[in-house]
Coordinates of C-alpha atoms in Angstrom, one line a residue:
Q1 CA 67.5 98.8 123.2
S2 CA 69.9 98.0 125.8
V3 CA 73.5 98.5 126.9
L4 CA 75.2 95.2 128.0
L5 CA 78.7 94.8 129.6
F6 CA 80.7 91.8 128.9
D7 CA 83.8 90.1 130.2
K8 CA 85.9 88.6 127.5
S9 CA 85.6 85.2 129.1
S10 CA 81.9 84.9 129.0
S11 CA 78.8 85.4 126.8
K12 CA 76.8 86.2 130.0
P13 CA 76.5 90.0 130.5
L14 CA 78.0 91.3 133.6
W15 CA 75.2 93.8 133.7
R16 CA 72.4 95.1 131.4
N17 CA 71.0 98.5 131.3
D18 CA 67.6 99.0 129.7
Q19 CA 67.2 102.6 130.3
A20 CA 69.6 103.7 127.4
G21 CA 66.9 103.7 124.7
N22 CA 67.8 103.8 121.1
T23 CA 71.7 103.8 121.0
Y24 CA 73.8 104.9 118.1
N25 CA 77.1 104.0 119.5
V26 CA 79.1 102.7 122.6
A27 CA 82.7 103.1 123.6
I28 CA 84.8 101.7 126.4
S29 CA 88.1 103.1 127.7
R30 CA 91.5 101.4 127.0
D31 CA 91.8 100.3 130.5
G32 CA 88.4 98.8 130.6
K33 CA 87.1 100.8 133.5
Y34 CA 84.7 103.2 132.0
A35 CA 82.0 102.9 129.3
A36 CA 79.7 105.2 127.5
A37 CA 76.7 105.3 125.1
A38 CA 75.4 107.8 122.6
T39 CA 71.6 107.6 122.4
A40 CA 68.8 108.9 120.3
G41 CA 65.4 110.2 121.1
E42 CA 63.2 113.4 121.5
E43 CA 64.2 116.9 122.3
S44 CA 61.4 117.1 124.7
N45 CA 62.3 113.9 126.6
V46 CA 65.1 114.7 129.1
N47 CA 65.7 110.8 129.3
S48 CA 66.5 110.5 125.6
N49 CA 69.2 112.0 123.4
L50 CA 71.6 111.1 125.9
L51 CA 75.4 110.8 126.5
I52 CA 75.7 108.2 129.4
L53 CA 78.8 107.4 131.3
W54 CA 79.4 104.3 133.5
D55 CA 82.0 103.1 135.9
V56 CA 81.8 99.5 134.6
S57 CA 81.7 98.0 138.1
K58 CA 78.2 99.4 138.4
E59 CA 75.2 99.1 136.3
K60 CA 73.8 102.5 137.6
P61 CA 75.6 105.2 135.4
L62 CA 78.0 107.9 136.9
W63 CA 75.9 110.6 134.9
Q64 CA 74.0 111.4 131.8
Y65 CA 73.6 114.4 129.6
H66 CA 70.7 115.4 127.5
S67 CA 71.0 117.2 124.3
S68 CA 68.3 118.7 122.0
G69 CA 69.7 116.4 119.2
N70 CA 70.6 112.7 119.0
F71 CA 74.2 111.8 120.2
H72 CA 75.5 110.2 117.2
D73 CA 78.9 109.1 118.4
V74 CA 81.0 108.8 121.7
S75 CA 84.7 108.2 122.3
L76 CA 86.8 107.8 125.5
S77 CA 90.4 108.7 126.3
D78 CA 92.6 105.7 127.3
D79 CA 91.8 106.2 131.1
G80 CA 88.3 107.3 130.6
K81 CA 89.0 110.6 132.2
F82 CA 87.6 112.6 129.0
I83 CA 84.8 111.7 126.7
A84 CA 83.9 113.3 123.3
G85 CA 80.4 113.3 121.8
A86 CA 78.8 114.5 118.6
T87 CA 75.2 115.5 117.9
G88 CA 72.6 115.8 115.3
C89 CA 69.8 118.4 114.5
P90 CA 69.1 120.7 115.9
D91 CA 72.1 120.8 118.1
R92 CA 74.8 120.0 115.8
R93 CA 77.7 120.4 118.2
A94 CA 80.9 118.9 119.3
Y95 CA 81.3 118.0 123.0
I96 CA 84.0 117.1 125.4
F97 CA 83.2 116.0 129.0
S98 CA 85.2 115.1 132.0
R99 CA 84.1 111.8 133.7
D100 CA 83.8 113.9 137.0
S101 CA 80.7 115.8 135.8
N102 CA 78.0 115.9 133.1
K103 CA 78.8 119.6 132.6
P104 CA 80.7 119.9 129.3
V105 CA 84.3 120.9 129.4
M106 CA 83.9 121.9 125.8
R107 CA 80.6 122.7 124.0
S108 CA 81.1 124.1 120.6
E109 CA 78.7 126.5 118.4
P110 CA 76.6 124.6 115.9
L111 CA 79.1 123.2 113.3
T112 CA 76.6 122.7 110.3
Y113 CA 73.9 124.4 108.7
D114 CA 71.3 121.5 109.0
S115 CA 73.1 118.2 109.2
P116 CA 74.6 116.1 112.1
V117 CA 78.0 116.1 113.4
A118 CA 78.5 112.4 112.7
K119 CA 81.6 111.2 114.4
S120 CA 83.9 111.9 117.3
K121 CA 87.3 110.5 118.3
I122 CA 89.3 111.7 121.2
S123 CA 93.0 111.5 121.8
K124 CA 94.4 108.8 124.2
D125 CA 95.1 111.7 126.7
G126 CA 92.0 113.6 126.2
S127 CA 93.4 116.8 125.2
L128 CA 92.4 116.8 121.6
A129 CA 89.2 115.5 119.9
A130 CA 88.4 115.3 116.1
F131 CA 84.9 115.5 114.5
T132 CA 83.3 114.8 111.2
S133 CA 80.0 115.9 109.8
E134 CA 77.2 114.6 107.5
G135 CA 78.0 117.3 104.8
G136 CA 75.9 120.1 103.3
P137 CA 76.0 123.8 103.8
D138 CA 78.7 125.3 106.3
S139 CA 80.1 121.8 107.0
S140 CA 83.6 120.5 107.2
V141 CA 85.1 117.1 106.4
V142 CA 87.0 117.2 109.8
M143 CA 87.5 119.5 112.6
L144 CA 90.0 119.4 115.5
F145 CA 89.2 120.7 119.0
S146 CA 91.1 121.2 122.2
K147 CA 89.2 120.6 125.3
D148 CA 90.3 124.1 126.3
S149 CA 88.5 126.0 123.6
T150 CA 84.9 126.0 122.0
K151 CA 86.4 127.0 118.6
P152 CA 88.2 124.5 116.4
L153 CA 92.1 124.5 116.3
W154 CA 91.6 123.8 112.5
K155 CA 89.2 122.4 110.2
F156 CA 89.4 120.9 106.6
E157 CA 86.8 121.5 103.8
D158 CA 87.1 119.6 100.6
G159 CA 84.7 121.8 98.5
K160 CA 82.2 118.9 97.8
Q161 CA 80.6 119.3 101.4
R162 CA 80.0 115.4 101.4
A163 CA 79.5 113.3 104.5
A164 CA 82.6 111.9 106.2
R165 CA 81.6 108.8 108.3
G166 CA 84.9 107.2 109.0
L167 CA 87.4 108.7 111.6
G168 CA 90.4 107.6 113.4
F169 CA 93.0 109.1 115.8
S170 CA 96.3 107.4 116.0
S171 CA 97.4 105.9 119.3
D172 CA 100.2 108.4 119.7
G173 CA 97.8 111.4 119.1
K174 CA 99.8 112.8 116.2
N175 CA 97.5 111.7 113.2
I176 CA 94.0 111.7 112.1
G177 CA 92.6 109.6 109.4
V178 CA 89.2 110.4 107.6
V179 CA 87.2 108.7 104.8
T180 CA 84.4 110.3 103.1
M181 CA 81.2 109.5 101.2
A182 CA 82.8 111.2 98.1
G183 CA 85.3 108.4 98.0
D184 CA 88.3 110.0 99.4
A185 CA 90.6 109.2 102.2
Y186 CA 92.9 111.7 104.0
L187 CA 95.7 111.6 106.7
F188 CA 96.3 114.8 108.7
G189 CA 98.8 115.7 111.2
K190 CA 97.3 117.4 114.6
D191 CA 99.2 120.5 114.0
G192 CA 97.4 121.6 110.7
N193 CA 94.6 121.2 108.2
K194 CA 96.7 120.4 105.1
P195 CA 96.4 116.7 104.3
L196 CA 99.7 114.7 104.6
E197 CA 98.2 112.2 102.2
K198 CA 95.1 111.8 100.1
W199 CA 93.9 108.5 98.4
P200 CA 91.0 108.9 96.0
L201 CA 89.3 105.4 96.5
G202 CA 86.6 105.8 93.9
K203 CA 83.6 105.0 96.0
A204 CA 81.9 106.0 99.1
Q205 CA 83.5 104.9 102.3
G206 CA 81.6 104.1 105.5
T207 CA 82.9 103.8 109.1
M208 CA 86.5 103.0 110.2

């Protein structure tokens, strides 16, 4: 697979990078200056299981980071200064990076027993990032991290240990939305793990 960058005015790519391998997700900063990809692969292959960051003016990446598990998701702050990533087994961690280095600013402990950390969304200023899991033992529906600590500020567990594959962070950085495969939607404020609202939707929900 490839990562391609487009200008909105043309279907012809500005550049194409064929080194990214199997890509789970891509993201671009709000100002359009930085892009990232979350890729899959093998633990033993240092050129797979990558989080890759680009300055979009160049096809060659600024840096890449290899994990023992697939990178399932990636998200950029508005100015691309900070990047959040989430990994699968056997790593199962939340990450926050600065665009200046492939050394993580924040690398959590494993967050589940044996399932991936599914989604990552970073706030517009890069100070906070939310993560969901694929459920199972020791899992949480959503976890909120600061870039300044490897332990979550808070986490929410619904007692069902189901996967949560839809995650959103409001543009003002105050609210987090989550939908689960158990069929529930939640709204949280950034300051606590008590849901502000809950909507039982009655069927499994995917990405958002």
